[in-house]
mmCIF file of C-alpha atoms and ligand atoms in Angstrom:
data_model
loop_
_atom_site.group_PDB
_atom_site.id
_atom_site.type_symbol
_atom_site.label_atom_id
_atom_site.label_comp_id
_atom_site.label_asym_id
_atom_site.label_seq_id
_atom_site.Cartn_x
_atom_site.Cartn_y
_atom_site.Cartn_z
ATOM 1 C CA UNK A 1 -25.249 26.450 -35.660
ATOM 2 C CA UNK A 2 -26.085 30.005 -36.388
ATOM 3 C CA UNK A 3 -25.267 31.782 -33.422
ATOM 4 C CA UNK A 4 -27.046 35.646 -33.022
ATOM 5 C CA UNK A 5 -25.184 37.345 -29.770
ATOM 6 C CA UNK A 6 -27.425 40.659 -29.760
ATOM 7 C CA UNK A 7 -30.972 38.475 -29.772
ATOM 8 C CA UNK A 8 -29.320 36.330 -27.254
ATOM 9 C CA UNK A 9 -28.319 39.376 -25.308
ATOM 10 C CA UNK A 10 -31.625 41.100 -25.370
ATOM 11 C CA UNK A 11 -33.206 37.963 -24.200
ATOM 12 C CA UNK A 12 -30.700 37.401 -21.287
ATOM 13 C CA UNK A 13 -30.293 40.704 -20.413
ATOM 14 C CA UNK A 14 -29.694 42.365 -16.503
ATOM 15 C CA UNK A 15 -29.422 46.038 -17.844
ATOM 16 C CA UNK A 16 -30.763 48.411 -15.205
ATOM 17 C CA UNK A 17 -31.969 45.017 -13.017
ATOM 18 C CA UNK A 18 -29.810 47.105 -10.588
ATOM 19 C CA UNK A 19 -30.017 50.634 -11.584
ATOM 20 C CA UNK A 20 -28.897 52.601 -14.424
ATOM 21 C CA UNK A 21 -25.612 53.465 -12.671
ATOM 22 C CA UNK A 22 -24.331 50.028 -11.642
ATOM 23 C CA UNK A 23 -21.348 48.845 -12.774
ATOM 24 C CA UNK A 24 -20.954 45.543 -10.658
ATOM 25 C CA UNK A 25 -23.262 43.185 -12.427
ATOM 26 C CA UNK A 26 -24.162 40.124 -10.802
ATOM 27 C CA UNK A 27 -21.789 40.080 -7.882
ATOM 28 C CA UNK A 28 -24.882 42.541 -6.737
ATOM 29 C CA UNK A 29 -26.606 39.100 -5.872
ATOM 30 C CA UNK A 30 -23.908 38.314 -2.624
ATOM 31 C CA UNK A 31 -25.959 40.116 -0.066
ATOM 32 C CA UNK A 32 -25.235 40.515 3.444
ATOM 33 C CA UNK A 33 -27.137 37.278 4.247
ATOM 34 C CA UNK A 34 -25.451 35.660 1.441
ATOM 35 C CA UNK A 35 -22.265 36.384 3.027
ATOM 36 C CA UNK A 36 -23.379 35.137 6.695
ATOM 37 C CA UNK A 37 -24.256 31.885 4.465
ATOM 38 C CA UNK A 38 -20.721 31.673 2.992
ATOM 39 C CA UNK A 39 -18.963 32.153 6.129
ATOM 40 C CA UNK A 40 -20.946 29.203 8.052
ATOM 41 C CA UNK A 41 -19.961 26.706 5.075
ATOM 42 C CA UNK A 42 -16.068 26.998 6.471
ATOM 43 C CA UNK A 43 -16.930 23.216 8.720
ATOM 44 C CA UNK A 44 -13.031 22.056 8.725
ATOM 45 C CA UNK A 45 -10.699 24.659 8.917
ATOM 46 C CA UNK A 46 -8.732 23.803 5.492
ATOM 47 C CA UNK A 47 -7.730 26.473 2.610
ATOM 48 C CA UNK A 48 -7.310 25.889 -0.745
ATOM 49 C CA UNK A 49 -4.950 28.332 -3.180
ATOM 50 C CA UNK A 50 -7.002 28.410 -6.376
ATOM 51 C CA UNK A 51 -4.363 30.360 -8.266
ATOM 52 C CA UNK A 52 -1.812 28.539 -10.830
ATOM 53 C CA UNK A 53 1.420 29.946 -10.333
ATOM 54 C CA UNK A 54 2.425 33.617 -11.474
ATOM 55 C CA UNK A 55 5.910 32.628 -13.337
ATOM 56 C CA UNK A 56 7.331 32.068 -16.642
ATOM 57 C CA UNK A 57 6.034 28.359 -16.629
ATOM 58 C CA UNK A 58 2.369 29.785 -17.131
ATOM 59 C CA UNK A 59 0.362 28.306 -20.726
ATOM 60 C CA UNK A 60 0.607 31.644 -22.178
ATOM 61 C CA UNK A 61 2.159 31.381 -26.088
ATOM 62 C CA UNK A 62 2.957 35.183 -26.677
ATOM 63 C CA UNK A 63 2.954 37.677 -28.593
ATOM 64 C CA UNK A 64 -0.686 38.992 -27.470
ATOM 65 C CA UNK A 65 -0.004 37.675 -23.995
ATOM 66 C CA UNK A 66 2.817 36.707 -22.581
ATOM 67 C CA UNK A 67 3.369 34.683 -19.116
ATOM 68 C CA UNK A 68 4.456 37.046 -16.323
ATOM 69 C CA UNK A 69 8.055 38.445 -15.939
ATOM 70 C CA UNK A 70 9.273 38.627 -12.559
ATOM 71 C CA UNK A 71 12.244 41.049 -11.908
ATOM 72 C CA UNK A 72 14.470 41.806 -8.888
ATOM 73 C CA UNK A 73 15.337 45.621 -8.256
ATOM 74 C CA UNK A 74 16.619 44.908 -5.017
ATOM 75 C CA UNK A 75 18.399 41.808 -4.140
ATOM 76 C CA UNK A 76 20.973 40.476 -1.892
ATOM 77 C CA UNK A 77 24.439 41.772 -5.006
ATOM 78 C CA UNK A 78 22.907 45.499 -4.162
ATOM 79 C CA UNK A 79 22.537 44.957 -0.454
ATOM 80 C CA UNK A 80 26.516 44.083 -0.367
ATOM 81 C CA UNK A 81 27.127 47.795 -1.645
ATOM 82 C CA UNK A 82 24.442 49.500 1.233
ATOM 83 C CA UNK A 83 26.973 48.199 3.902
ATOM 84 C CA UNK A 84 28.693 51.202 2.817
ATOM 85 C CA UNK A 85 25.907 53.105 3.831
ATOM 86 C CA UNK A 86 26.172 53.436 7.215
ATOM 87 C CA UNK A 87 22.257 52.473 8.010
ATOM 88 C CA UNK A 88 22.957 49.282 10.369
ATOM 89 C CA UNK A 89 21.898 45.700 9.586
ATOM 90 C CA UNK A 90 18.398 46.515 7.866
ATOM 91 C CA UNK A 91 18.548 45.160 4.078
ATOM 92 C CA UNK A 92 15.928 44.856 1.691
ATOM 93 C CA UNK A 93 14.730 42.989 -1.436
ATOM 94 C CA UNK A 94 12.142 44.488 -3.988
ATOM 95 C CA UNK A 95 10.868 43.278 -6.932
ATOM 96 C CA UNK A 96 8.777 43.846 -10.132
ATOM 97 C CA UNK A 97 6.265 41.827 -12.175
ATOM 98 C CA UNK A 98 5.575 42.617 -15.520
ATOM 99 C CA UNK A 99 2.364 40.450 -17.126
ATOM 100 C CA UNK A 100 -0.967 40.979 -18.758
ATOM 101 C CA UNK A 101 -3.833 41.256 -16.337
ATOM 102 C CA UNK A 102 -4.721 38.208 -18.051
ATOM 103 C CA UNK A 103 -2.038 35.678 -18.494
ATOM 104 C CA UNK A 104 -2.756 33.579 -15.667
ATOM 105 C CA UNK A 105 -6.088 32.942 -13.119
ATOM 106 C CA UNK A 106 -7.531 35.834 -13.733
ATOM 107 C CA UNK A 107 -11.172 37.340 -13.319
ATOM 108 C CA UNK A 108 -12.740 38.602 -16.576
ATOM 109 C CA UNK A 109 -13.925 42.434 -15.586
ATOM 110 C CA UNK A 110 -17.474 43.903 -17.357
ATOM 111 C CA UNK A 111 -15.367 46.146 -19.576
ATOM 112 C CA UNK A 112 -13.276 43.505 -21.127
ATOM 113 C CA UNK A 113 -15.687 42.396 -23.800
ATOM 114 C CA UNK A 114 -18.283 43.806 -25.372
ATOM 115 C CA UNK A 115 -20.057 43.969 -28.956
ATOM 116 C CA UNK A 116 -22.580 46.475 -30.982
ATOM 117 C CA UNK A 117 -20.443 49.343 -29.304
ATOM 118 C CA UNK A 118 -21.869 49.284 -25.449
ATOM 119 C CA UNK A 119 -20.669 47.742 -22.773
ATOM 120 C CA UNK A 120 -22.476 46.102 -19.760
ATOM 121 C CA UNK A 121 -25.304 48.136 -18.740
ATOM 122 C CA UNK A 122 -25.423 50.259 -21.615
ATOM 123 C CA UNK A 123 -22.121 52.199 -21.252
ATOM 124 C CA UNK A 124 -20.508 53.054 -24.789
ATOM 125 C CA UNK A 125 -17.578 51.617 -26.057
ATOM 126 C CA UNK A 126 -16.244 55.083 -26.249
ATOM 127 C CA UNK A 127 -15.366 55.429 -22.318
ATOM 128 C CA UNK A 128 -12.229 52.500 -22.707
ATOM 129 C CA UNK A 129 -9.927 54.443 -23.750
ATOM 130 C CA UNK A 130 -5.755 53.737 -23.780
ATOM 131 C CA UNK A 131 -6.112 55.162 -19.881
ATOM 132 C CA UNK A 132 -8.565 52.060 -19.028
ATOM 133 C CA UNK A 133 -11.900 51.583 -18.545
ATOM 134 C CA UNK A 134 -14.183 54.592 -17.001
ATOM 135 C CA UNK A 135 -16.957 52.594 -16.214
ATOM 136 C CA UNK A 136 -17.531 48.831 -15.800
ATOM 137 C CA UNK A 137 -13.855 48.528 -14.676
ATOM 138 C CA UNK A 138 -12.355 45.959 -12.249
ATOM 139 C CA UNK A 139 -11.625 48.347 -9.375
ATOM 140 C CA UNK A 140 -15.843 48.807 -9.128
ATOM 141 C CA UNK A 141 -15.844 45.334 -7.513
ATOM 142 C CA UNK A 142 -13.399 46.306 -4.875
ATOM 143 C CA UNK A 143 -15.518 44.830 -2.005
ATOM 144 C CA UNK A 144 -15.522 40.941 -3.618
ATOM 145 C CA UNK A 145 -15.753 38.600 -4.855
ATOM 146 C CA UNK A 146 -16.447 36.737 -1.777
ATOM 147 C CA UNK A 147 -19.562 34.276 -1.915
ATOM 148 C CA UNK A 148 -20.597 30.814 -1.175
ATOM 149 C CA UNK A 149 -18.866 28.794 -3.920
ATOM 150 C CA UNK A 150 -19.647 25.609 -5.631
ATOM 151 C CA UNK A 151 -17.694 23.311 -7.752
ATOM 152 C CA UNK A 152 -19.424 21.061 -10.244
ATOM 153 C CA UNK A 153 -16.649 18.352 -11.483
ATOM 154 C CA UNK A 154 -17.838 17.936 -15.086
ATOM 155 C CA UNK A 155 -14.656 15.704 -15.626
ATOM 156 C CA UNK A 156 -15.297 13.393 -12.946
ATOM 157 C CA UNK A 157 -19.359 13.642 -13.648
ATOM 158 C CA UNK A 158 -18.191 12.381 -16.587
ATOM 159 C CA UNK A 159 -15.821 9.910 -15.526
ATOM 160 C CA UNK A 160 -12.738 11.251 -16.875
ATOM 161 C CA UNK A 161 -9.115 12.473 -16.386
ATOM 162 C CA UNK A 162 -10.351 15.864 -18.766
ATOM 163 C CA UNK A 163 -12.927 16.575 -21.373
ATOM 164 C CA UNK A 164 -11.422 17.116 -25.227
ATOM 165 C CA UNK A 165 -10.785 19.827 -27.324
ATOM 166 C CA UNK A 166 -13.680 21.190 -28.453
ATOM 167 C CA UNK A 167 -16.175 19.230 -25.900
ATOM 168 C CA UNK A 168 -19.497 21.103 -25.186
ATOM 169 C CA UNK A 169 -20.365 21.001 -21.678
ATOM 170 C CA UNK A 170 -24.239 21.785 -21.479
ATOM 171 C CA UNK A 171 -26.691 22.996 -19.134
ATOM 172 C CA UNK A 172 -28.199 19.461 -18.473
ATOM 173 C CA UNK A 173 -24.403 18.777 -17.641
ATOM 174 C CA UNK A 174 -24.043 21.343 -15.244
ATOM 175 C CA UNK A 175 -27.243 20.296 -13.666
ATOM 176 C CA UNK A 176 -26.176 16.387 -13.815
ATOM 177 C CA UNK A 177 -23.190 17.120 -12.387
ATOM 178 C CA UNK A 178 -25.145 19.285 -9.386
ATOM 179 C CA UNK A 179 -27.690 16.503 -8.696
ATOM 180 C CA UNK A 180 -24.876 13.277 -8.596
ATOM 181 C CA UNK A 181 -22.769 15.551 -6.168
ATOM 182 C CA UNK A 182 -25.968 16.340 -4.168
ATOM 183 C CA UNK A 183 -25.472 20.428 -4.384
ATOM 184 C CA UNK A 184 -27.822 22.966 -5.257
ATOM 185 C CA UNK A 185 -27.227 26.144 -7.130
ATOM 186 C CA UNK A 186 -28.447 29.432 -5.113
ATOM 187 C CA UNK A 187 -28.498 32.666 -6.181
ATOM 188 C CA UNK A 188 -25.359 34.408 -5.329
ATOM 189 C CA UNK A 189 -22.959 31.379 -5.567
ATOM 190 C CA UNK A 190 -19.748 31.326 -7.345
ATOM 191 C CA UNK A 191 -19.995 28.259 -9.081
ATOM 192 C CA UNK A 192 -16.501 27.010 -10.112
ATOM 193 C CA UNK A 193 -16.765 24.432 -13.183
ATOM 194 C CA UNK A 194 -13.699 21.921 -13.365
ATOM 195 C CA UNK A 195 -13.126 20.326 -17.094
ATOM 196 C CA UNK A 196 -9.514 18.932 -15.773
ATOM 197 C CA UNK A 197 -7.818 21.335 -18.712
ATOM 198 C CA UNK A 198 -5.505 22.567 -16.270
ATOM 199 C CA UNK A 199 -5.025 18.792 -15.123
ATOM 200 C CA UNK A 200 -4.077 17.970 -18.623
ATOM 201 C CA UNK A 201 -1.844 20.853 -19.043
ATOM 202 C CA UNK A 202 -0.028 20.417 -15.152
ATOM 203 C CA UNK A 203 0.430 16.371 -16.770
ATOM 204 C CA UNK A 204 2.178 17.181 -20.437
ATOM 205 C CA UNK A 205 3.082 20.784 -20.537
ATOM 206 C CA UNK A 206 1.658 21.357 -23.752
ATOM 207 C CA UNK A 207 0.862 24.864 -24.338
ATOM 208 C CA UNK A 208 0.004 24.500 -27.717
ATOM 209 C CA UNK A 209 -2.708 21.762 -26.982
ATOM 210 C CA UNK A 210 -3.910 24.034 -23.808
ATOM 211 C CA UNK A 211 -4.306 27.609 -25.768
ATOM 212 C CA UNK A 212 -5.645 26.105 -28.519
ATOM 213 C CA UNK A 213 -9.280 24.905 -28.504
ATOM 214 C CA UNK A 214 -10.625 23.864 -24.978
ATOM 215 C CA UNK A 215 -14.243 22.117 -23.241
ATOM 216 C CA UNK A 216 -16.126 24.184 -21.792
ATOM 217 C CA UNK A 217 -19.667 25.469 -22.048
ATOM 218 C CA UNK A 218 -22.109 26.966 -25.231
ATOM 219 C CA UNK A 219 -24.773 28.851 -25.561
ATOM 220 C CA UNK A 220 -27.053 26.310 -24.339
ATOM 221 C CA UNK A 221 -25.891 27.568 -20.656
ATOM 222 C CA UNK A 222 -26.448 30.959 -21.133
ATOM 223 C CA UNK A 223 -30.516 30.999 -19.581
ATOM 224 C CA UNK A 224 -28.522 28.063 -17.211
ATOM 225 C CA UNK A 225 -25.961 31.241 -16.465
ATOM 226 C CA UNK A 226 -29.117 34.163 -16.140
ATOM 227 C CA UNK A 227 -31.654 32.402 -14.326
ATOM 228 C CA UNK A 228 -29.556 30.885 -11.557
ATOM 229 C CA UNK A 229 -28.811 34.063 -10.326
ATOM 230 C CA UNK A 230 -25.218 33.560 -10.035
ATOM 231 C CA UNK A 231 -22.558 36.155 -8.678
ATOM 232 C CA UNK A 232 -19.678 34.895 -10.432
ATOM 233 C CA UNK A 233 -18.708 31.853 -12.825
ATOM 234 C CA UNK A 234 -15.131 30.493 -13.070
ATOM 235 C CA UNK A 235 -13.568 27.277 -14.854
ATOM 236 C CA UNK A 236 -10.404 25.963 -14.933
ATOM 237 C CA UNK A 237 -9.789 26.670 -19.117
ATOM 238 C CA UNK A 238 -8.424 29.736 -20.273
ATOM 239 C CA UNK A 239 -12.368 30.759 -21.567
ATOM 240 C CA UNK A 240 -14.887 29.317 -20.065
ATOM 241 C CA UNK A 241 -16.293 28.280 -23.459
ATOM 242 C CA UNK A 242 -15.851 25.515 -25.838
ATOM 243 C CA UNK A 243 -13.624 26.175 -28.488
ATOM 244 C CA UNK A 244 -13.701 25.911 -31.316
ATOM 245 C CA UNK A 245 -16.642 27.379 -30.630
ATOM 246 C CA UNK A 246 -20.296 26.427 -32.308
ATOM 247 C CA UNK A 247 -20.137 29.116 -34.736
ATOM 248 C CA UNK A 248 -17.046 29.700 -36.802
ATOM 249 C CA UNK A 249 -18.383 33.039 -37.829
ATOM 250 C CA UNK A 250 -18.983 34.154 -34.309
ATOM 251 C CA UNK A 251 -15.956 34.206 -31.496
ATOM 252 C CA UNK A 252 -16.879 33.948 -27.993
ATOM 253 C CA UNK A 253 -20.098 33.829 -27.795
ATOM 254 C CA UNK A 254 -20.787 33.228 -24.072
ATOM 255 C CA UNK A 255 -18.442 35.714 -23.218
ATOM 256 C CA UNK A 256 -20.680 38.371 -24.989
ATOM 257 C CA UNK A 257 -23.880 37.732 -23.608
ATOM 258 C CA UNK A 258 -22.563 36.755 -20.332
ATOM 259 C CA UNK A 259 -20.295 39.927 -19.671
ATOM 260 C CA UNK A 260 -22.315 42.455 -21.793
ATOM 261 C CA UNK A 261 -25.811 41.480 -21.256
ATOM 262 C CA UNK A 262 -25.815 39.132 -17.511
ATOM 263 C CA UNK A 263 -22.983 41.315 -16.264
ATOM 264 C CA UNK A 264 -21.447 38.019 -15.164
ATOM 265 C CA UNK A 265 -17.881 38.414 -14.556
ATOM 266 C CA UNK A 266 -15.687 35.281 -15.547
ATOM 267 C CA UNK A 267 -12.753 33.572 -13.809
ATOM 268 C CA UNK A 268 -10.401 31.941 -16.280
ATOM 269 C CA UNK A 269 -7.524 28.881 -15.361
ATOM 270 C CA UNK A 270 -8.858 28.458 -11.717
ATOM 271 C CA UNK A 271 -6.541 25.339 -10.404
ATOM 272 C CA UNK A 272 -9.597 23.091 -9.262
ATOM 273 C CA UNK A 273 -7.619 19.828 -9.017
ATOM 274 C CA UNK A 274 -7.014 19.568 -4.948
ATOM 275 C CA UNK A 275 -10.290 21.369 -4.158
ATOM 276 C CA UNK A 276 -11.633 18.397 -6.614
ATOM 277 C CA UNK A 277 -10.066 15.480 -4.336
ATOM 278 C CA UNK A 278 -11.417 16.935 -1.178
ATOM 279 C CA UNK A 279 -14.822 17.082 -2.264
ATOM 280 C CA UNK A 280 -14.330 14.026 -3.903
ATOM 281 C CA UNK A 281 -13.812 12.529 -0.542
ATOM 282 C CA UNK A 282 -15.547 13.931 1.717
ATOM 283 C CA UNK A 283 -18.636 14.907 -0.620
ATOM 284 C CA UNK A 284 -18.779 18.451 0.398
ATOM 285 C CA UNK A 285 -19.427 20.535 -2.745
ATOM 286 C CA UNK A 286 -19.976 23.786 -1.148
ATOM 287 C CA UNK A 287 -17.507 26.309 0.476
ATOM 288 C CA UNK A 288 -16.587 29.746 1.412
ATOM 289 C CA UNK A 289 -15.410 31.544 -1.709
ATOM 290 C CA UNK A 290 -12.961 34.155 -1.760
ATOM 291 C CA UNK A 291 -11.686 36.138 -4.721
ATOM 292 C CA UNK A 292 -10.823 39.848 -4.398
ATOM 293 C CA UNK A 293 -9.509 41.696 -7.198
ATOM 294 C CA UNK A 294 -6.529 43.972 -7.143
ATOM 295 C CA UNK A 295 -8.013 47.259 -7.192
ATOM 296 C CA UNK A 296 -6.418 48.433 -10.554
ATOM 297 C CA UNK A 297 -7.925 51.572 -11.472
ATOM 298 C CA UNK A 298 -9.755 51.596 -14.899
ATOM 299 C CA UNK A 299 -8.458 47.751 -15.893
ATOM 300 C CA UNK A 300 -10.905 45.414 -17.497
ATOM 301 C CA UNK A 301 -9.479 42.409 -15.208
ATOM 302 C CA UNK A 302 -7.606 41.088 -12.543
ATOM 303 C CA UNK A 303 -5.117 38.477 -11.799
ATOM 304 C CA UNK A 304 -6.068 36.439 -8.573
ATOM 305 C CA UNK A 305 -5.250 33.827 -5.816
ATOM 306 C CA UNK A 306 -8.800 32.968 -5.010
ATOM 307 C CA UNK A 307 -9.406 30.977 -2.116
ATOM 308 C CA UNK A 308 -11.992 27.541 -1.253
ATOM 309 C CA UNK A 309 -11.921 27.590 2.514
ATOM 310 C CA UNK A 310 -13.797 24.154 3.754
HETATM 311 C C1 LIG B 401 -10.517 37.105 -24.523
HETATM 312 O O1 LIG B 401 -9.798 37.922 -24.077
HETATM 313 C C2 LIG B 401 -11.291 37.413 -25.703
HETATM 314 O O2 LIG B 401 -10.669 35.899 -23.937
HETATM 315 P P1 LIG B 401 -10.363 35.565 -22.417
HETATM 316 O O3 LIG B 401 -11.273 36.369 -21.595
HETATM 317 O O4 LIG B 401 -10.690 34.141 -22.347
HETATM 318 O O5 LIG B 401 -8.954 35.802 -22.099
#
């Protein structure tokens, strides 16, 4: 399939939908009523971490990314020598991490991917520059990403432990999946799509078979993407997409017309598989999302522990 991202774009396009400065995208759908509706989905009182764990164990292959590197620069051998220092009993432990802003869950910012030299909302290329992103940057969504979520569970939809490399997961899918779990789609949801990639990568540790090709959705949900209105859409794949994609000649499509021209930002490796289980059982599809970034000034994305709180 011949794949054209700028026709796409132009034909799924939010540019200046919410003004010719804005730099947030769709996350401009979670209004304060939105919010309201969020908070009254919380029913149980139960939390769910969404984050995989920030460590060396992480898919990540390396060199381009690597998984994070987690340093002590105070511990417990230098607190032996501050006895010496005649400050009483207080000791303390610091640390450092050092990892890509996207090695692990992670939320896809509007500046990290672009095409035909503007970003989301028309901003040139030209303002990411080696001191980060002036516009379009992670840090603009400071006050999220905190919405009514909903999962759609493709895999079980499907009646499996995971979809396969390279399994397209279409719009009718995402809409199956909505109708046999009795949840609707509003504008302003974070919709979280489970594939059970992560499940097959938590089962046989292979990072080879996780980094390279995945399920996920095609260009067939991009209107699917657009016209729900969405805030935010997160899966738990390193891309979102299917890959190998449906055009050799074209990488990424979906991420191109849905961060450049929908100004939807993306959550990548999302653990889904408890918050899968619970709804499972109790048949509650909907929750209280919450996902803030880390306020990095000028990145293009943001590692996260987002939240389902049932
Ligand atoms: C790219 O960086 C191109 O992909 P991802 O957002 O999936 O990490």
């Amino acid at each position: 399939m011949a794949i054209d991202v700028f026709a796409l774009g132009k034909q799924y396009s939010n540019w200046g939908k919410w003004g010719a400065d804005d730099e947030r995208g769709t996350t401009n759908y979670i209004t304060p009523e939105k919010l309201k509706q969020s908070a009254a989905t919380v029913r149980k009182g139960k939390v769910f971490s969404l984050g995989i764990p920030f460590d060396a164990n992480g898919p990540q292959l390396g060199p381009f990314r690597n998984n994070p590197v987690h340093l002590m620069s105070l511990d417990g051998g230098d607190n032996a020598s501050w006895t010496a220092r005649g400050i009483g009993p207080l000791r303390v432990c610091d640390d450092w991490v050092i990892m890509p802003l996207q090695c692990a869950t992670q939320w896809d910012g509007l500046a990290h991917v672009y095409y035909g030299d503007y970003l989301y909302n028309g901003v040139s290329a030209a303002t990411v520059t080696s001191a980060g992103a002036e516009k379009n940057s992670i840090d603009k969504q400071g006050e999220g990403i905190v919405s009514r979520g909903v999962l759609l569970d493709i895999a079980r939809y499907k009646g499996v432990d995971w979809l396969k490399h390279g399994e397209l997961i279409t719009a009718a899918d995402l809409d199956g999946a909505a109708a046999k779990q009795g949840v609707t789609i509003e504008p302003g949801d974070v919709v979280l799509m489970r594939t059970g990639w992560r499940t097959k990568y938590v089962q046989d540790g292979n990072r080879n078979e996780f980094m390279g090709g995945e399920p996920g959705i095609g260009v067939d949900a991009l209107p699917w993407l657009y016209e729900k209105q969405i805030a935010a859409f997160a899966s738990d794949n390193w891309a979102v997409e299917v890959l190998p994609g449906e055009d050799a000649a074209v990488a990424l499509p979906v991420h191109c017309v849905a961060i450049r021209d929908i100004g939807l930002t993306l959550g990548e490796m999302f653990d889904l598989d408890a918050l899968a289980d619970d709804c499972a059982e109790d048949g509650v599809y909907e929750f209280q999302f919450m996902g803030p970034v880390l306020k990095v000034t000028g990145a293009v994305g943001s590692p996260i522990n987002p939240l389902a709180l049932k």
